PDB file of C-alpha atoms in Angstrom:
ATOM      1  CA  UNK A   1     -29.170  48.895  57.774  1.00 97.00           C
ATOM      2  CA  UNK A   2     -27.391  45.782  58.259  1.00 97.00           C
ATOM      3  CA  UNK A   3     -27.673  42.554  55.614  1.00 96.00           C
ATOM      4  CA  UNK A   4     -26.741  39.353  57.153  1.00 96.00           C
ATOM      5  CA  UNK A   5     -23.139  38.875  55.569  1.00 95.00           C
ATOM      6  CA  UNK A   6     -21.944  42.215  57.454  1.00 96.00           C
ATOM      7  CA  UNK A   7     -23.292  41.050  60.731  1.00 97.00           C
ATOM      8  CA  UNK A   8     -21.498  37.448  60.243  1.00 97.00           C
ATOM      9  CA  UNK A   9     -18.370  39.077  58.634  1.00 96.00           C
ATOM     10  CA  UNK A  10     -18.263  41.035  61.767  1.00 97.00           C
ATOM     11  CA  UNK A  11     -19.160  38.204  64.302  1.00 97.00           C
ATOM     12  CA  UNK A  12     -16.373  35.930  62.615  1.00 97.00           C
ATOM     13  CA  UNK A  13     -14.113  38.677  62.024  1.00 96.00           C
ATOM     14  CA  UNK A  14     -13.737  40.345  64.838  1.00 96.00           C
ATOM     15  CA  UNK A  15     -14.453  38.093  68.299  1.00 96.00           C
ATOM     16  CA  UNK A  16     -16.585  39.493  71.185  1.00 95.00           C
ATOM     17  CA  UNK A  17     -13.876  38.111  73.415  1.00 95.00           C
ATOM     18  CA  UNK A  18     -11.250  39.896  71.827  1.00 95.00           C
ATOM     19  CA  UNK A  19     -12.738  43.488  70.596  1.00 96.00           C
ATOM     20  CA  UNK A  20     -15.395  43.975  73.365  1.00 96.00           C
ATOM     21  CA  UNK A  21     -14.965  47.399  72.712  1.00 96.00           C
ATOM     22  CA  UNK A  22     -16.063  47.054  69.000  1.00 97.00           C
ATOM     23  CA  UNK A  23     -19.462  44.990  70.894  1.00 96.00           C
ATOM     24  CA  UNK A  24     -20.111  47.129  73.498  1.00 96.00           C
ATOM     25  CA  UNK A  25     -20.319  50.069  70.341  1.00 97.00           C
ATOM     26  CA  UNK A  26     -22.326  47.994  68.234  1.00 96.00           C
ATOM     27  CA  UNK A  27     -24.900  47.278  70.978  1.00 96.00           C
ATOM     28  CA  UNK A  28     -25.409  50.875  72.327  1.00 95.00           C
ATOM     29  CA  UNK A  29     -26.379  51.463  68.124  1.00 95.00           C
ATOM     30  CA  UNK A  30     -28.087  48.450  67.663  1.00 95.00           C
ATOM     31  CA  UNK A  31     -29.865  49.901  70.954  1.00 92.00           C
ATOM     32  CA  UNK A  32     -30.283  53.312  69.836  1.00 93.00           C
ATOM     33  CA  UNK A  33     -31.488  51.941  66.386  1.00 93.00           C
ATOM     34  CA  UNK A  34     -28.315  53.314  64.197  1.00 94.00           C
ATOM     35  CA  UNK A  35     -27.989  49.439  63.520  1.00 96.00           C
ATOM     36  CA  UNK A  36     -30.844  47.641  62.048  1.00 97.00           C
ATOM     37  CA  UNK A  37     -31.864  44.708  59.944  1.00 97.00           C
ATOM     38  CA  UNK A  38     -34.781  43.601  57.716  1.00 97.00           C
ATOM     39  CA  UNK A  39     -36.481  40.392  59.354  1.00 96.00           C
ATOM     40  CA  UNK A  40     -35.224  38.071  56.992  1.00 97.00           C
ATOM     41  CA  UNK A  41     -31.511  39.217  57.099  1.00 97.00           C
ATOM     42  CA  UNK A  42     -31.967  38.310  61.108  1.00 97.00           C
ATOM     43  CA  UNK A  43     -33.181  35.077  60.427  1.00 96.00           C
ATOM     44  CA  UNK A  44     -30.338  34.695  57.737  1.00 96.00           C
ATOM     45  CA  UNK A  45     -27.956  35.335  60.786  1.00 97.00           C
ATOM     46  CA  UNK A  46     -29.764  33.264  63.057  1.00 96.00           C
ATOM     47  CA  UNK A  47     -29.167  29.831  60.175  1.00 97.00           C
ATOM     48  CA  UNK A  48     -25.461  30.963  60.004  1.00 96.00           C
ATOM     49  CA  UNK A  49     -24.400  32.118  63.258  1.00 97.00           C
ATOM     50  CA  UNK A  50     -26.671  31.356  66.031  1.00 97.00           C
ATOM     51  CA  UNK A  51     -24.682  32.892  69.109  1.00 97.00           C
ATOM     52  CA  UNK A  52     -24.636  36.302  66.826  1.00 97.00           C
ATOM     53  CA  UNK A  53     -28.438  36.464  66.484  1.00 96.00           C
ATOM     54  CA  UNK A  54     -28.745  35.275  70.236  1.00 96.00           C
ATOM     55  CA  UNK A  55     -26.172  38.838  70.569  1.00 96.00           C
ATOM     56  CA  UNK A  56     -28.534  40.859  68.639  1.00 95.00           C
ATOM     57  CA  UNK A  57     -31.679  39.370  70.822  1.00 93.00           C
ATOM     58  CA  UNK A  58     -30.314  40.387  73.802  1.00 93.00           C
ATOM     59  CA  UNK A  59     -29.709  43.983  72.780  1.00 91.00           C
ATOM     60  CA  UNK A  60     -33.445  44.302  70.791  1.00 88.00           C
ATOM     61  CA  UNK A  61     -32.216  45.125  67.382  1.00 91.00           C
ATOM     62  CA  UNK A  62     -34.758  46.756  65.418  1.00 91.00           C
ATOM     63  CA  UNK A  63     -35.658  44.326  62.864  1.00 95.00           C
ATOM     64  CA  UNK A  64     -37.929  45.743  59.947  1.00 97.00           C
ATOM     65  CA  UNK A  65     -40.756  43.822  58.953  1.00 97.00           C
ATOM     66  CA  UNK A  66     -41.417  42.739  55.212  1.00 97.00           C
ATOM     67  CA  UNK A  67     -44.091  45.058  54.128  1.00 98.00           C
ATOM     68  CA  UNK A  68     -45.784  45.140  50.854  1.00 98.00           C
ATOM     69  CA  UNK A  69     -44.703  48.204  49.435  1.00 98.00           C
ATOM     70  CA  UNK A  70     -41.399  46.210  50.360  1.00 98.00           C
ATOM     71  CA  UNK A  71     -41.898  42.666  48.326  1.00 98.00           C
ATOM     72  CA  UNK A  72     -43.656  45.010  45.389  1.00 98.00           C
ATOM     73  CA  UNK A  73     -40.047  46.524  45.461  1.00 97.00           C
ATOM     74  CA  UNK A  74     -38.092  43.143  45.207  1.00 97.00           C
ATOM     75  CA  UNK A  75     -40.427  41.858  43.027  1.00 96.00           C
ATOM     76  CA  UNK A  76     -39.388  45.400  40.983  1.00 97.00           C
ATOM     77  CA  UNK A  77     -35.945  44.194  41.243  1.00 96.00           C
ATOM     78  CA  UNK A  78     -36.418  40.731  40.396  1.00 95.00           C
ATOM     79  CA  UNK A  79     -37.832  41.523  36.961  1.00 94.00           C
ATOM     80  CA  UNK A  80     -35.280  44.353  36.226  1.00 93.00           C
ATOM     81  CA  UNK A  81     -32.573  41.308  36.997  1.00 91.00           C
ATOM     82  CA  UNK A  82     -34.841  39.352  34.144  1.00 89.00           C
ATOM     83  CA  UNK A  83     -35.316  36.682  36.756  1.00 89.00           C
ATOM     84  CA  UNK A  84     -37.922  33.970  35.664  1.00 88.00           C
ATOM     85  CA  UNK A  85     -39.531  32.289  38.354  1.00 83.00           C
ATOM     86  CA  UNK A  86     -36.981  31.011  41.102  1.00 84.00           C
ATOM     87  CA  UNK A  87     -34.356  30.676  38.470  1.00 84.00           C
ATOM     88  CA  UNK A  88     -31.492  32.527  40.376  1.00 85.00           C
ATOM     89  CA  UNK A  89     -28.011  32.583  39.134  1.00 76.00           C
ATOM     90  CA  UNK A  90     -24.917  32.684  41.472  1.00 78.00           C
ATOM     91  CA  UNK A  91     -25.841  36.429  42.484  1.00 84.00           C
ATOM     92  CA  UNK A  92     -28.738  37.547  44.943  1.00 89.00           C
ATOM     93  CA  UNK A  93     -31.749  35.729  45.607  1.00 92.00           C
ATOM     94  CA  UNK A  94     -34.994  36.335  47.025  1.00 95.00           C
ATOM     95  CA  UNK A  95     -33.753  37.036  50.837  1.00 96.00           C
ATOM     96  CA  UNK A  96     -30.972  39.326  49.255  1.00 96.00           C
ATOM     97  CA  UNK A  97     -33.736  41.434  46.372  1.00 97.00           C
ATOM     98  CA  UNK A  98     -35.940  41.813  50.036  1.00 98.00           C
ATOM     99  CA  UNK A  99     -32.966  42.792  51.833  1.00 98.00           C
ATOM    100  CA  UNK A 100     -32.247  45.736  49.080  1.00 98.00           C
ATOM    101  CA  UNK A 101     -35.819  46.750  49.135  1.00 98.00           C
ATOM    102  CA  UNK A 102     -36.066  47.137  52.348  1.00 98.00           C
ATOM    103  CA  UNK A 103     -32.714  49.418  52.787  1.00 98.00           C
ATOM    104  CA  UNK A 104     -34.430  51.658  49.377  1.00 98.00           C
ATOM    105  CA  UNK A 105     -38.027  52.075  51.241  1.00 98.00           C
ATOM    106  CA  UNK A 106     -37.032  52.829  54.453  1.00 97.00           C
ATOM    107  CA  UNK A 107     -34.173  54.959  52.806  1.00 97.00           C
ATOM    108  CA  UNK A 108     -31.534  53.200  54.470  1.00 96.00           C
ATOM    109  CA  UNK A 109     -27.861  53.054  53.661  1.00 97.00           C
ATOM    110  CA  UNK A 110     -26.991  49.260  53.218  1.00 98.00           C
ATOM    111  CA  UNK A 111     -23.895  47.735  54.950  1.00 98.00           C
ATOM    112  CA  UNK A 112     -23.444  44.628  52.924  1.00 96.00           C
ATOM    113  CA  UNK A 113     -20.172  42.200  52.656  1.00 94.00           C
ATOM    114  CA  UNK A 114     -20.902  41.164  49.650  1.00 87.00           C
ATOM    115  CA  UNK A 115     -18.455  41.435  46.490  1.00 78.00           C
ATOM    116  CA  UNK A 116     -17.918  44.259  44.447  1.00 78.00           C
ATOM    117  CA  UNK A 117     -18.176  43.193  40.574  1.00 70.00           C
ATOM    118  CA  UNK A 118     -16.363  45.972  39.214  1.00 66.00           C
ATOM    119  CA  UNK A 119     -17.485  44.941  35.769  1.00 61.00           C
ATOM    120  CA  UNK A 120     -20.943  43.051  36.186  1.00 61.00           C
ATOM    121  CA  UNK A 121     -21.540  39.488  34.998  1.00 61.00           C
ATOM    122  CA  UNK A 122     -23.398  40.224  31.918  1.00 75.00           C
ATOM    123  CA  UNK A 123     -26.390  37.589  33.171  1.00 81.00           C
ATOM    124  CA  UNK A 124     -28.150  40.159  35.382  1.00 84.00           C
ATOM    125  CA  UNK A 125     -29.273  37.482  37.420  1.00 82.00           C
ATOM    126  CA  UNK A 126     -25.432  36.913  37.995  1.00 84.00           C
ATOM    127  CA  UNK A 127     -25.215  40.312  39.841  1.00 88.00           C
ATOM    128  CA  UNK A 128     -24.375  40.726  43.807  1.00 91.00           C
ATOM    129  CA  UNK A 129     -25.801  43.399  45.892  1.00 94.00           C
ATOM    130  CA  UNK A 130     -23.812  45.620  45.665  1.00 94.00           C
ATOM    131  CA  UNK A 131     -24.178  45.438  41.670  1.00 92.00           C
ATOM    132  CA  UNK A 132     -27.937  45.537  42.120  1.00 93.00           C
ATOM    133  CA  UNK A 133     -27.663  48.499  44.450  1.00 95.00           C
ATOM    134  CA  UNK A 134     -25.813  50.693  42.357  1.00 93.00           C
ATOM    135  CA  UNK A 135     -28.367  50.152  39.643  1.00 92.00           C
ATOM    136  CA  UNK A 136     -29.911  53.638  37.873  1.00 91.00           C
ATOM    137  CA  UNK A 137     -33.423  52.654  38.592  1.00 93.00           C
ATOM    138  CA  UNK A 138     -32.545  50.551  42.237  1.00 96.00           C
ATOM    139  CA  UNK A 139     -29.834  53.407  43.467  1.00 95.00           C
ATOM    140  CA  UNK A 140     -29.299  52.209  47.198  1.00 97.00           C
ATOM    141  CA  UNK A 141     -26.521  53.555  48.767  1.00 97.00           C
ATOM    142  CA  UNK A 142     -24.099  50.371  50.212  1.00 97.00           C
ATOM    143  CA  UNK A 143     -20.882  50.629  52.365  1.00 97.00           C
ATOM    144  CA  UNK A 144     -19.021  47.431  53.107  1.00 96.00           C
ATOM    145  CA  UNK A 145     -18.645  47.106  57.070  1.00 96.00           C
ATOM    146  CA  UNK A 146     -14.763  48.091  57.667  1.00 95.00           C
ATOM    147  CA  UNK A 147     -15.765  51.089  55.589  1.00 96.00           C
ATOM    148  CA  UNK A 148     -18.651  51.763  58.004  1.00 97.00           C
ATOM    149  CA  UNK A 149     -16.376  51.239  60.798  1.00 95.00           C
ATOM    150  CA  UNK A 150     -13.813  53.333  58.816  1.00 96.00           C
ATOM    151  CA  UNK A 151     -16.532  56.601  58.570  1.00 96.00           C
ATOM    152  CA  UNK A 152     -17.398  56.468  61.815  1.00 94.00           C
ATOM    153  CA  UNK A 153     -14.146  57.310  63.411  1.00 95.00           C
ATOM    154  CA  UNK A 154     -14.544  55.612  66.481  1.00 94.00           C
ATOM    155  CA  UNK A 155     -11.299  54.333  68.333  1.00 93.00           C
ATOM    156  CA  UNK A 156     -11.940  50.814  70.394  1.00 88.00           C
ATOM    157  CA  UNK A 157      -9.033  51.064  73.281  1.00 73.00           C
TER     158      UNK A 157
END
């Protein structure tokens, strides 16, 4: 499962114009539904790169709704981050704790761009996704998107 800052680190990173090898593998898995996103990371793309969600449109990615075992889980998350109301620090917010729940009840590994705090801010509410992920009582597994690209092997010619 996608979030939104892999799909745009992609997008900006590597240009359908110039790697339409990389696009034309990304769209037979976003077709095949090895690539998919929660609802609200689509709509996060779709704010921030417009032509990329208009890409992921055309080729039907499998966007998973916001249930309520899903917001019962961020909600989890939220008060294990000690989160008071919509008092957010400079880590995740609401779109990111749904984006997390999601991956953890639809057991989903999480591709996420987000940075790595090797040694978390000590404000909880300071912590990235990948901090929150790797939580004892969150545990989502996260890969960042090179290192998806990376696992799976495959050569773009």
């Amino acid at each position: 499962m996608f979030d939104a800052s892999s799909m745009i680190y992609a997008w900006d990173n590597y240009p359908i114009e110039q790697f339409p090898g990389l696009w034309n593998w990304m769209a037979d898995r976003v077709a095949r539904g090895l690539i998919q996103m929660s609802e609200v990371a689509v709509e996060e793309v779709g704010h921030k790169a417009p032509e990329c969600a208009a890409w992921l449109k055309n080729f039907d990615m499998r966007k998973l709704p916001v249930t309520e075992a899903i917001l019962l889980e961020a909600m989890r998350f939220k008060a294990l981050l000690e989160i008071e109301e919509d008092r957010y620090g400079s880590g995740v917010d609401e779109n990111d704790l749904i984006i997390i729940a999601t991956a953890k009840v639809n057991s989903c590994e999480l591709v996420t761009n987000e940075a790595f705090q090797s040694s978390a801010n000590k404000q909880k509410r300071n912590w990235k996704i990948p901090a929150v992920c790797n939580m004892d009582t969150v545990h989502v597994e996260w890969i960042s998107y090179l290192d998806y690209l990376k696992r799976t092997g495959a050569i773009f010619g």
